[in-house]
Short mmCIF file of C-alpha atoms and ligand atoms in Angstrom, two decimals:
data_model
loop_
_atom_site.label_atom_id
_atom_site.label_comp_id
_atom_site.label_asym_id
_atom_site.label_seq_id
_atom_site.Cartn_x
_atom_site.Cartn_y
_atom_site.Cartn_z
CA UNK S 1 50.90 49.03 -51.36
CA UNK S 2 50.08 45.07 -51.57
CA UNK S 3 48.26 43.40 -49.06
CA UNK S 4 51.78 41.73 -48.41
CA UNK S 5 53.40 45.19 -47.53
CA UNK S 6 50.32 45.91 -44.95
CA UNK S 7 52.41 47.38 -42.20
CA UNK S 8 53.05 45.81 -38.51
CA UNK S 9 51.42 47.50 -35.59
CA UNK S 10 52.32 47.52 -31.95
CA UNK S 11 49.17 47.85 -29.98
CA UNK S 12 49.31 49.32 -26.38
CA UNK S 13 45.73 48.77 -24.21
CA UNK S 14 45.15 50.31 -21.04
CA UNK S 15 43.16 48.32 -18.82
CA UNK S 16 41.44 50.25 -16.23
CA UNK S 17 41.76 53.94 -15.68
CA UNK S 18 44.26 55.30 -13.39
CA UNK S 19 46.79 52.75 -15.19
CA UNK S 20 48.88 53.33 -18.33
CA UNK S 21 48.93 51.42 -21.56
CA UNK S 22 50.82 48.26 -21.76
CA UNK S 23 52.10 46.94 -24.76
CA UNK S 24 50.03 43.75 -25.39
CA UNK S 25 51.02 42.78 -28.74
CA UNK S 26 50.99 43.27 -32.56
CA UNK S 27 49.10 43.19 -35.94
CA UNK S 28 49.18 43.84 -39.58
CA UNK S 29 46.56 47.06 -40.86
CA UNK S 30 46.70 48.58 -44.55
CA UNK S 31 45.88 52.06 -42.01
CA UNK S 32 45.58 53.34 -38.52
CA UNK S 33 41.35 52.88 -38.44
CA UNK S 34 41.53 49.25 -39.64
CA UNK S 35 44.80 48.82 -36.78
CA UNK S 36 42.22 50.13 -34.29
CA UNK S 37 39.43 47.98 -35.10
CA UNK S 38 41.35 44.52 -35.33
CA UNK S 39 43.24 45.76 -32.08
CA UNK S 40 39.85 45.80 -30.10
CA UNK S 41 38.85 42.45 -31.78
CA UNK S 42 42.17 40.56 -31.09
CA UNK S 43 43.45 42.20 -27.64
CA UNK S 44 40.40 42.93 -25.48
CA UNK S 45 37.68 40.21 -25.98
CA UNK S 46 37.43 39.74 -22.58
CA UNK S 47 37.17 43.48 -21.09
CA UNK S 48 40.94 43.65 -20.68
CA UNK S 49 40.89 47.29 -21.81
CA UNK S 50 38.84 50.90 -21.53
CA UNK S 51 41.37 52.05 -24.39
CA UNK S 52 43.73 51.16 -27.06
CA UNK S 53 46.70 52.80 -28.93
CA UNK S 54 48.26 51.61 -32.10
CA UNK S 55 51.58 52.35 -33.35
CA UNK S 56 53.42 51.96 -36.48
CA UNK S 57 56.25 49.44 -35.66
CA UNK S 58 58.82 51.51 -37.94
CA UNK S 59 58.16 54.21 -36.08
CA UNK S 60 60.11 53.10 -32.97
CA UNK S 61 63.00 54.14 -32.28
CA UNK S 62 64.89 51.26 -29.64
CA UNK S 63 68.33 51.18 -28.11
CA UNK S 64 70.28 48.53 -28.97
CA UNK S 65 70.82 45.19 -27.38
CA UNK S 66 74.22 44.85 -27.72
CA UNK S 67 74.84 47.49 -25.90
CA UNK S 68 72.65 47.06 -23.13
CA UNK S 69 75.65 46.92 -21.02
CA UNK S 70 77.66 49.88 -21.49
CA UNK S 71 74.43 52.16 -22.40
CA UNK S 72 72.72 51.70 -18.35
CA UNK S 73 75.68 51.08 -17.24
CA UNK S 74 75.45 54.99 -15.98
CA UNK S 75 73.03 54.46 -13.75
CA UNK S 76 74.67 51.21 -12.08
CA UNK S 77 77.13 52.92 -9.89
CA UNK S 78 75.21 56.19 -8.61
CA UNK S 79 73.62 53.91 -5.23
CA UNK S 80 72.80 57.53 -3.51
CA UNK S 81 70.30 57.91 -6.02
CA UNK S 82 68.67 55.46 -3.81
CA UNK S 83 66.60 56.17 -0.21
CA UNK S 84 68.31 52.74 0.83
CA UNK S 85 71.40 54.68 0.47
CA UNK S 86 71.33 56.63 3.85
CA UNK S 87 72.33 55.39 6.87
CA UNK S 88 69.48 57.70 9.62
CA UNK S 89 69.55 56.58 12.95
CA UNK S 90 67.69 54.59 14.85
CA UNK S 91 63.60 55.84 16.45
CA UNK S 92 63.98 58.63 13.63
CA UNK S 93 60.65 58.48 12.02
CA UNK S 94 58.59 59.50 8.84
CA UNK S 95 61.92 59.83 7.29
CA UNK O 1 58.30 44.07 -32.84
CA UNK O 2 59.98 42.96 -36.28
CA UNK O 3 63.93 43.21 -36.23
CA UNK O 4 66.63 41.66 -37.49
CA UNK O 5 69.38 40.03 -35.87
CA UNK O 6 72.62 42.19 -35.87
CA UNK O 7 74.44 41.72 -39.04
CA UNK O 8 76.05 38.05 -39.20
CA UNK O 9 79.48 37.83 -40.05
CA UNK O 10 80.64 41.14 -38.51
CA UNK O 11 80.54 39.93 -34.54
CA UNK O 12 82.61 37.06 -33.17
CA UNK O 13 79.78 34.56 -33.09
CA UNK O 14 81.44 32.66 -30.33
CA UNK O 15 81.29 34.99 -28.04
CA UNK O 16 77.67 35.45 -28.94
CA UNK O 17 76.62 32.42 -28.37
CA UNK O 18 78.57 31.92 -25.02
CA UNK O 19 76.30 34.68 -23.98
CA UNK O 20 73.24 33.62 -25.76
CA UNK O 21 73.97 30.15 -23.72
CA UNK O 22 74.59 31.91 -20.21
CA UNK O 23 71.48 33.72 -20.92
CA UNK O 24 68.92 30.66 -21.54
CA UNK O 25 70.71 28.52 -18.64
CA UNK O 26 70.02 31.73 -16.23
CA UNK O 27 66.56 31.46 -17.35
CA UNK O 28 66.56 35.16 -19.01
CA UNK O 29 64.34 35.55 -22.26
CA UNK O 30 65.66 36.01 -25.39
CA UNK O 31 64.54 38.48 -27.17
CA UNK O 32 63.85 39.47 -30.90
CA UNK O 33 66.81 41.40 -31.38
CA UNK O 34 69.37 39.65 -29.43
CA UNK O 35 71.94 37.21 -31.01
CA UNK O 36 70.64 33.96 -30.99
CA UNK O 37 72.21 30.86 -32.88
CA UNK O 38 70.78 30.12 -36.33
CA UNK O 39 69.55 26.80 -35.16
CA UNK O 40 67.53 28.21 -32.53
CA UNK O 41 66.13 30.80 -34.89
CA UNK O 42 64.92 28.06 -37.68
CA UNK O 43 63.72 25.72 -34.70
CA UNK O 44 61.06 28.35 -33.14
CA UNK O 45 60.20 29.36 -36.83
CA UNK O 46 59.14 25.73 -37.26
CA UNK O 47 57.41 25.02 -34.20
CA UNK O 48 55.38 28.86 -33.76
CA UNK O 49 54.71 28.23 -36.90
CA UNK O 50 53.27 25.07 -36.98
CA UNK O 51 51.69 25.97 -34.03
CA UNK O 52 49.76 28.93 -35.72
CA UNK O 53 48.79 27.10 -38.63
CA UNK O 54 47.18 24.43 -35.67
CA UNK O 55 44.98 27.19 -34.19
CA UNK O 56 43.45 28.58 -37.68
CA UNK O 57 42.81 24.88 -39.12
CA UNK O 58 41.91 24.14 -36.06
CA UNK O 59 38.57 26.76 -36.43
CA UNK O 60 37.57 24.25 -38.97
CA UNK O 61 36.25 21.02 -37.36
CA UNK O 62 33.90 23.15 -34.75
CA UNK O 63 32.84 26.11 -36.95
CA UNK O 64 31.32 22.83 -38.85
CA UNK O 65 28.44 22.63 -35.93
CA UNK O 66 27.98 26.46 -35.75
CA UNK O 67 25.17 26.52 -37.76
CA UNK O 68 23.47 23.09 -36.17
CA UNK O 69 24.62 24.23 -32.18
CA UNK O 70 21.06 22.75 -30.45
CA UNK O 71 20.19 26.17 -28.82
CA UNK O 72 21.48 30.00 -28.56
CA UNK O 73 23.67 29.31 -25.37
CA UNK O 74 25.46 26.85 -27.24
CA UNK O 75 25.53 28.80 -30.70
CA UNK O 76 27.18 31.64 -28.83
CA UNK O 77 30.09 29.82 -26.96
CA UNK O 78 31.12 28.26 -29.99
CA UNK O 79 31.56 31.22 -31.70
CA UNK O 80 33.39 33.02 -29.49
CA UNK O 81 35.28 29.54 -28.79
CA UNK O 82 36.54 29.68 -32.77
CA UNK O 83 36.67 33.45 -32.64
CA UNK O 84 39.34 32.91 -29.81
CA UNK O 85 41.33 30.19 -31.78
CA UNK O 86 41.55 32.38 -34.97
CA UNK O 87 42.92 35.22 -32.36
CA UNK O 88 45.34 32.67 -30.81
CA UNK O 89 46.58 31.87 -34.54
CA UNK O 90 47.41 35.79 -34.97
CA UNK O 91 49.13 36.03 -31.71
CA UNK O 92 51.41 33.02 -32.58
CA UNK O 93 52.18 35.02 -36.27
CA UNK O 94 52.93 37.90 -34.78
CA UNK O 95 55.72 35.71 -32.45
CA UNK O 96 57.27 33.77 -35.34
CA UNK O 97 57.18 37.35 -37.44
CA UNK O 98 59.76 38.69 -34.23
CA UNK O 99 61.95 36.09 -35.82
CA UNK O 100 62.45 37.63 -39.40
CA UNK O 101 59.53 35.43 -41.38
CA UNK O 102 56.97 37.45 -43.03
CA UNK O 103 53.30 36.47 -42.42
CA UNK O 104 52.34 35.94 -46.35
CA UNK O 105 55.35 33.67 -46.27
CA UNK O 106 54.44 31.57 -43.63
CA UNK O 107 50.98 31.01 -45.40
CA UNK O 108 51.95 30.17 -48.03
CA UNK O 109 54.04 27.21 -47.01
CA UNK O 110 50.93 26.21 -45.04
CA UNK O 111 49.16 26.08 -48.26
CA UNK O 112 51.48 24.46 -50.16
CA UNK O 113 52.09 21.88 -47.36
CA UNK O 114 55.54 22.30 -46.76
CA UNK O 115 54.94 23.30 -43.19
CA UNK O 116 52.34 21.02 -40.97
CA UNK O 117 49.61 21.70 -37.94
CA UNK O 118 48.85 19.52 -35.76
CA UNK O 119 47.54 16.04 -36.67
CA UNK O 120 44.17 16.04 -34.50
CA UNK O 121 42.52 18.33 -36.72
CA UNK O 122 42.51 16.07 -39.76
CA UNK O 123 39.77 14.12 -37.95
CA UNK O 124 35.82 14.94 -38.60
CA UNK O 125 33.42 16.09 -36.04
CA UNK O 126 30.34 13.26 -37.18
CA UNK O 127 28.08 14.77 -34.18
CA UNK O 128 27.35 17.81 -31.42
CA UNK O 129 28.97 15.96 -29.25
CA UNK O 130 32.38 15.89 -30.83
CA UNK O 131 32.43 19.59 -29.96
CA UNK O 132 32.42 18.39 -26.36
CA UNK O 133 34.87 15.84 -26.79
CA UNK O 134 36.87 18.26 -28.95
CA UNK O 135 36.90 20.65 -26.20
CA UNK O 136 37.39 18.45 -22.95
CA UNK O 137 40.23 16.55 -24.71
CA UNK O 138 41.60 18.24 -27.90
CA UNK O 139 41.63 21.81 -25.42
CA UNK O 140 43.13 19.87 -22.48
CA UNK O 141 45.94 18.24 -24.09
CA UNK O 142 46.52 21.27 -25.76
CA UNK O 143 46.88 23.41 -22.63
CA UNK O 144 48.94 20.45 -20.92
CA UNK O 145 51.00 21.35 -23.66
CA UNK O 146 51.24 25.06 -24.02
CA UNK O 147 51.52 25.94 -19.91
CA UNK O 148 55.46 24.75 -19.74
CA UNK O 149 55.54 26.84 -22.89
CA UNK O 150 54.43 29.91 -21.12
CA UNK O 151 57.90 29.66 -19.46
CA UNK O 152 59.72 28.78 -23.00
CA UNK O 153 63.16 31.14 -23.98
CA UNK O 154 62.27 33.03 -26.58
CA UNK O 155 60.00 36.09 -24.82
CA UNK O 156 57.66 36.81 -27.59
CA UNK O 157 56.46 33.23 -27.78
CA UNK O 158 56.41 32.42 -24.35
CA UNK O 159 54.18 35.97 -24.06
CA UNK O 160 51.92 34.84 -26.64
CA UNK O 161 51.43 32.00 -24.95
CA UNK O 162 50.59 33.57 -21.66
CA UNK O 163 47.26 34.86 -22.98
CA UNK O 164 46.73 31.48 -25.07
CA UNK O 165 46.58 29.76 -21.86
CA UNK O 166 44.56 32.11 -19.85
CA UNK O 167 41.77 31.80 -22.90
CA UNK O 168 41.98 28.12 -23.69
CA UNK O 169 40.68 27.37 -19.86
CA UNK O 170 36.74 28.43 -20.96
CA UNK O 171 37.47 26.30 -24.61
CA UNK O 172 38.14 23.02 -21.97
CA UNK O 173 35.20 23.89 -19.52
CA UNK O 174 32.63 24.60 -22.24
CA UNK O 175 33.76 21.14 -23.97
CA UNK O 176 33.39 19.41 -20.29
CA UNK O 177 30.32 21.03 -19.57
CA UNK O 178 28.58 20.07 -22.69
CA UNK O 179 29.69 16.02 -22.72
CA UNK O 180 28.06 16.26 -19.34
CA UNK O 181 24.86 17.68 -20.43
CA UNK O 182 24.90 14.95 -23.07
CA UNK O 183 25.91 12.17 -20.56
CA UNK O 184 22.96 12.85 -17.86
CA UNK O 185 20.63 13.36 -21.17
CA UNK O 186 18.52 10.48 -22.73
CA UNK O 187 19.92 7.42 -23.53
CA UNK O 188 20.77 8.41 -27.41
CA UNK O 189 22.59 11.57 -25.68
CA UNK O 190 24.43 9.48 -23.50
CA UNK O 191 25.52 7.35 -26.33
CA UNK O 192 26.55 9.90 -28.38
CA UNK O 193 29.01 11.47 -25.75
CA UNK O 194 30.12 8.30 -25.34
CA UNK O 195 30.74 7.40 -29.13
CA UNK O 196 32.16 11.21 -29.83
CA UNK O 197 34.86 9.88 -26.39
CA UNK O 198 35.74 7.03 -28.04
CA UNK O 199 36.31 8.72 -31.23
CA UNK O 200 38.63 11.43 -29.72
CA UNK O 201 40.91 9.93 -26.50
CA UNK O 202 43.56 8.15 -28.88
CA UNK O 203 44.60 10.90 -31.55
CA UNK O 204 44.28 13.13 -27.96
CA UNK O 205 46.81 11.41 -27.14
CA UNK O 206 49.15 11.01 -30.20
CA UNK O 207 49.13 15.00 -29.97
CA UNK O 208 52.02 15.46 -27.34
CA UNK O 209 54.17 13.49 -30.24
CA UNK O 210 56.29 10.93 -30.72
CA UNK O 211 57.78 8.81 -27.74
CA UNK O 212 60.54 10.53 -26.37
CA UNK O 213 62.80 7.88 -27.89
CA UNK O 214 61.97 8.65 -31.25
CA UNK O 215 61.24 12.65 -30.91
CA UNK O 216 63.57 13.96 -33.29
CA UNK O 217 64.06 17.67 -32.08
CA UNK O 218 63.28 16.53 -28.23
CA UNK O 219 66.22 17.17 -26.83
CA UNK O 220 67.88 20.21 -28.46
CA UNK O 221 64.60 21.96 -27.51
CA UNK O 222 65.32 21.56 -23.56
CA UNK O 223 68.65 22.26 -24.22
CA UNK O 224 67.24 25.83 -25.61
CA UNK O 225 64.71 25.73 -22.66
CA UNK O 226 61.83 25.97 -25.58
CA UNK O 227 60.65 22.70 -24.31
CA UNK O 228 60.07 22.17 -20.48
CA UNK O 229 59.01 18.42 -20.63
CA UNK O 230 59.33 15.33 -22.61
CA UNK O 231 56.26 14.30 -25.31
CA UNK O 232 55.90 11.28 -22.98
CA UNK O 233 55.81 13.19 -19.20
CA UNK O 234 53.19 15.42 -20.74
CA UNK O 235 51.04 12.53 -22.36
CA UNK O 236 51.14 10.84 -18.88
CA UNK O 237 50.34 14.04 -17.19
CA UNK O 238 47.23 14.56 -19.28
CA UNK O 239 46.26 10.81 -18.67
CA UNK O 240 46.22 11.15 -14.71
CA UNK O 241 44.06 13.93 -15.17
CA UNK O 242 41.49 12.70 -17.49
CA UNK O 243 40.69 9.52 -15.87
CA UNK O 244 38.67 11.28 -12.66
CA UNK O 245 37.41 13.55 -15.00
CA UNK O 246 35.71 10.82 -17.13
CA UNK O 247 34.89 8.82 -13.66
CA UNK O 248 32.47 12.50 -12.90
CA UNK O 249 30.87 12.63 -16.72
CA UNK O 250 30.02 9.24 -16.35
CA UNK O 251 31.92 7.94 -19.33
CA UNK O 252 34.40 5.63 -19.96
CA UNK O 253 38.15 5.94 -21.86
CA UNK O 254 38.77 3.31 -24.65
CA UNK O 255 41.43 1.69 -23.08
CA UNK O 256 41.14 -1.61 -21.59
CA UNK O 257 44.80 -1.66 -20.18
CA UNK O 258 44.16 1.86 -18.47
CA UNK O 259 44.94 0.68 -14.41
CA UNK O 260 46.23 2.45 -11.43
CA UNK O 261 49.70 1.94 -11.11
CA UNK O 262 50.45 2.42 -7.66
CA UNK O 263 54.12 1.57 -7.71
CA UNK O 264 54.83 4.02 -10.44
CA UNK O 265 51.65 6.66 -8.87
CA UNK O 266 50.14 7.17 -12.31
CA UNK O 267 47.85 5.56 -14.45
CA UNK O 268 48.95 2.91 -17.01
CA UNK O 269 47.85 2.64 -20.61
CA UNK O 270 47.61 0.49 -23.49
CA UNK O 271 50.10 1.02 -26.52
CA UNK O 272 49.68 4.20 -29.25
CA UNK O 273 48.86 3.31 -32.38
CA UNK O 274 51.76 5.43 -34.23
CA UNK O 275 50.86 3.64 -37.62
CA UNK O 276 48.02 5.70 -37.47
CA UNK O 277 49.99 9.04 -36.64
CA UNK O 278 52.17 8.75 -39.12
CA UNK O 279 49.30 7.94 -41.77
CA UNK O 280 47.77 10.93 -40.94
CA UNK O 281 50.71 13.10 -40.66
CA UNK O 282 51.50 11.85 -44.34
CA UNK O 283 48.38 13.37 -45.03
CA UNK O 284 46.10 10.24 -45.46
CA UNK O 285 43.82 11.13 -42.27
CA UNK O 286 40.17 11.47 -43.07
CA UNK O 287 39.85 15.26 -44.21
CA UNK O 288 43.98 16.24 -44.49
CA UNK O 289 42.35 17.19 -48.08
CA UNK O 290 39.33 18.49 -47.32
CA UNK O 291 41.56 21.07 -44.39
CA UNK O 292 43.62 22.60 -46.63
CA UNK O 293 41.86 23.05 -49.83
CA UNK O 294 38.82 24.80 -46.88
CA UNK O 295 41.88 26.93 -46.22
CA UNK O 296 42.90 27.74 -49.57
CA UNK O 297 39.36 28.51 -50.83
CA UNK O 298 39.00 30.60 -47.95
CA UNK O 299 42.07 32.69 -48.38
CA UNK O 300 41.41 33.28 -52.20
CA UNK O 301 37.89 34.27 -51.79
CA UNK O 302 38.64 36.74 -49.26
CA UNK O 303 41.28 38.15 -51.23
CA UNK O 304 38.91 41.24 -52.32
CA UNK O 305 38.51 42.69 -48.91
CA UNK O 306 42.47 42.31 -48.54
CA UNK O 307 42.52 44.60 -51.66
CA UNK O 308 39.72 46.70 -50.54
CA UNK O 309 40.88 47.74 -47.40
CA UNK O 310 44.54 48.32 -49.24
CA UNK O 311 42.97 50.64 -51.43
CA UNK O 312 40.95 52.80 -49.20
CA UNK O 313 44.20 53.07 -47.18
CA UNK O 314 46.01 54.40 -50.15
CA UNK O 315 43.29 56.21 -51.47
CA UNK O 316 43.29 57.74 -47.69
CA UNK O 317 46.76 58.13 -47.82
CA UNK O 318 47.37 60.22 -51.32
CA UNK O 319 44.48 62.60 -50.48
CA UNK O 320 45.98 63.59 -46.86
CA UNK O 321 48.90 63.51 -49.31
CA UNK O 322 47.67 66.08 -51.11
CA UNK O 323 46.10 68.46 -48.04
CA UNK O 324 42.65 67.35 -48.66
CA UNK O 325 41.21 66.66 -44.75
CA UNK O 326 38.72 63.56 -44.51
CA UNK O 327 35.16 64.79 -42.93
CA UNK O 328 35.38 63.76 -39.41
CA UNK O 329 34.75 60.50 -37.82
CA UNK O 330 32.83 60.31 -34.74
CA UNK O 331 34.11 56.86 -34.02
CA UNK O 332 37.48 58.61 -34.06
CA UNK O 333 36.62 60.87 -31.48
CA UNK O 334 37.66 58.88 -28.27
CA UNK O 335 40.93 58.94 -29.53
CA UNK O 336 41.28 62.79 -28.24
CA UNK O 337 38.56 62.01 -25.50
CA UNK O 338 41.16 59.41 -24.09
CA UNK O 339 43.81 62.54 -23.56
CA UNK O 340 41.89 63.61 -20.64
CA UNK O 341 40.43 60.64 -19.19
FE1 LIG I 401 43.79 27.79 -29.18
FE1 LIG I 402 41.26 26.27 -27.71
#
């Protein structure tokens, strides 16, 4: 490995407890410790996280954006999966 | 991430960009793996780009005064003022990486000078005070700038610009705050802040470009929706809001055609000297040399801890490799801890 081939990193921080990591950005690290380190250093200078997670970029798997359409489209015409769905009459309540 | 476009050639590209077009007018984001026209691709390669290479030059001219800051206040805002720029540099290599570049590439034609940063930073800081004046004006026009940008097409940019703005806020206040300890100071202080203003306010200006009627890429890039505002809206912009500003340091803009223009609402002022801009964008400013070959030296000398840290990590990765378990790491340990909070 060259310090060319150092591989990408997506680095996830989560910024108070009770909340889940968000992606914030990404980095190049010959290894995971080194990822780690410049994560802290480049994404949370100013307190904006209690934790971090790096992530090889080549090891995530996406769906594709060509078929964004056709591959949600599933879920597009399934409404009742919805509360705003149901028609409950009126004075009905904690429903 | 790092993607590639879907394979040219194979799609109806027309199509494509219909959609790519429908997309940018509807104010959606583009992302990294989405079709986007070859144009558009080159464009933001040039411009992120340049715009990296801006931030990590542009560590130069203040880490100068580092070592001379007048007291430990001062000495630690500047650090972390430079520390931030060298961060905003990564973010912005990261973006233009989205777009298929590789980051040793796009040093490289930095150090070979076949792609730019911006102008400003080929002038010298002669005094403390130019790290105010740096700050209040070099900062402001730069976040004048980059806040339209926040809203530019192309998601990973306009992301990476989101944080650049919320950090570049302290880099303008510190500047402002320190030309206004220096202008309430002795007389010599006053002077200097004063001197360090002069110095700074025209290539401040210069730095939103070109007038719009000689901006060359100006109007494909609000086609794109990259750029939100022409060189000269933004240059005006920043003038209405530096005049007041200089009115509370107590300092004065080198301009003596800068008047109130109440027909117009805005503040007119005396003509650019674009001679000068393109002198120094030719790379005859006062330390265009002295910039790069910093950067160079730099980047060669640190070359061993590039190759150190590559080697532990294969030397790491062979043994595990081979079943052998490194002793544990107590700075690894929050890693699990993190499970369970
Ligand atoms: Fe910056
Ligand atoms: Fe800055």
């Amino acid at each position: 490995m060259s310090t060319a081939d150092w591989p990408l990193w997506e680095v996830f921080v989560r910024s108070r407890r009770g909340l889940s990591h968000t992606h914030a950005g990404s980095l190049h690290a010959p290894d995971a410790t080194m990822a780690l380190r410049n994560a802290r250093d480049l994404y949370t200078r100013r307190s904006e996280g209690i934790s971090v997670w790096v992530v090889p970029s080549a090891e995530i798997t996406a769906s594709s954006p060509d078929e964004k359409d056709s591959y949600f489209e599933p879920a597009a015409d399934k409404p009742y999966r919805h509360p705003t769905f149901y028609e409950i009459p009126e004075g009905v309540r904690h429903l | 991430m790092t993607t590639m476009a879907p394979d040219a050639g194979t799609q109806d590209d027309v199509a494509y960009e219909a959609q790519f077009n429908a997309a940018v007018t509807a104010e959606e984001r583009i992302e990294p793996r989405d079709w986007m026209p070859d144009a558009y691709r080159a464009s933001l390669v040039r411009q992120i780009a340049q715009h990296a290479h801006s931030e990590i030059i542009g560590m130069q001219p203040e880490a100068n005064w580092i070592t001379r800051a007048p007291s430990l206040r001062r000495k630690a805002i500047l650090m972390a003022k430079v520390q931030d720029e060298a961060g905003h540099g990564l973010y912005l290599y990261s973006a233009a990486e989205t777009l298929g570049t590789s980051r040793d590439e796009l040093l490289d034609r930095l150090h070979s000078g076949r792609q730019k940063y911006s102008s400003i930073f080929n002038y010298p800081t002669l005094t403390w005070a130019d790290v105010g004046a740096i700050g209040w004006l070099v900062d402001g026009a730069a976040i004048t700038n980059q806040v339209p940008l926040c809203r530019c097409s192309y998601g990973p940019y306009a992301r990476a610009m989101v944080r650049i703005c919320k950090e570049e806020s302290f880099h303008q206040r510190q500047g402002y705050e320190l030309l206004l300890a220096l202008s309430q100071g002795t007389e010599a202080q006053h002077a200097m802040a004063q001197d360090a203003v002069n110095r700074w306010w025209w290539p401040s200006l210069m730095m939103f470009g070109p007038p719009d009627d000689e901006s060359a890429h100006s109007a494909q890039s609000m086609a794109w929706r990259i750029k939100r505002h022409s060189n000269d809206e933004l240059r005006q912009r920043f003038v209405d809001i530096c005049v007041p500003q200089a009115d509370s340091l107590g300092l004065t803009l080198p301009d003596p055609d800068l008047t109130w223009d109440e027909e117009r609402g805005h503040y007119a002022f005396g003509p650019i000297d674009w001679d000068e801009f393109r002198e120094v964008l030719r790379g005859n400013g006062p330390c265009n040399e002295q910039r790069i070959n910093q950067r160079r030296t730099a980047h060669e000398e640190g070359a061993w801890v590039r190759e150190a840290a590559t080697a532990y990590a294969t030397k790491q990765a062979e043994r595990s490799r081979h079943g052998y378990r490194a002793p544990h790491d107590p700075q690894q340990g929050d890693t699990q801890e993190e499970d369970i909070a």
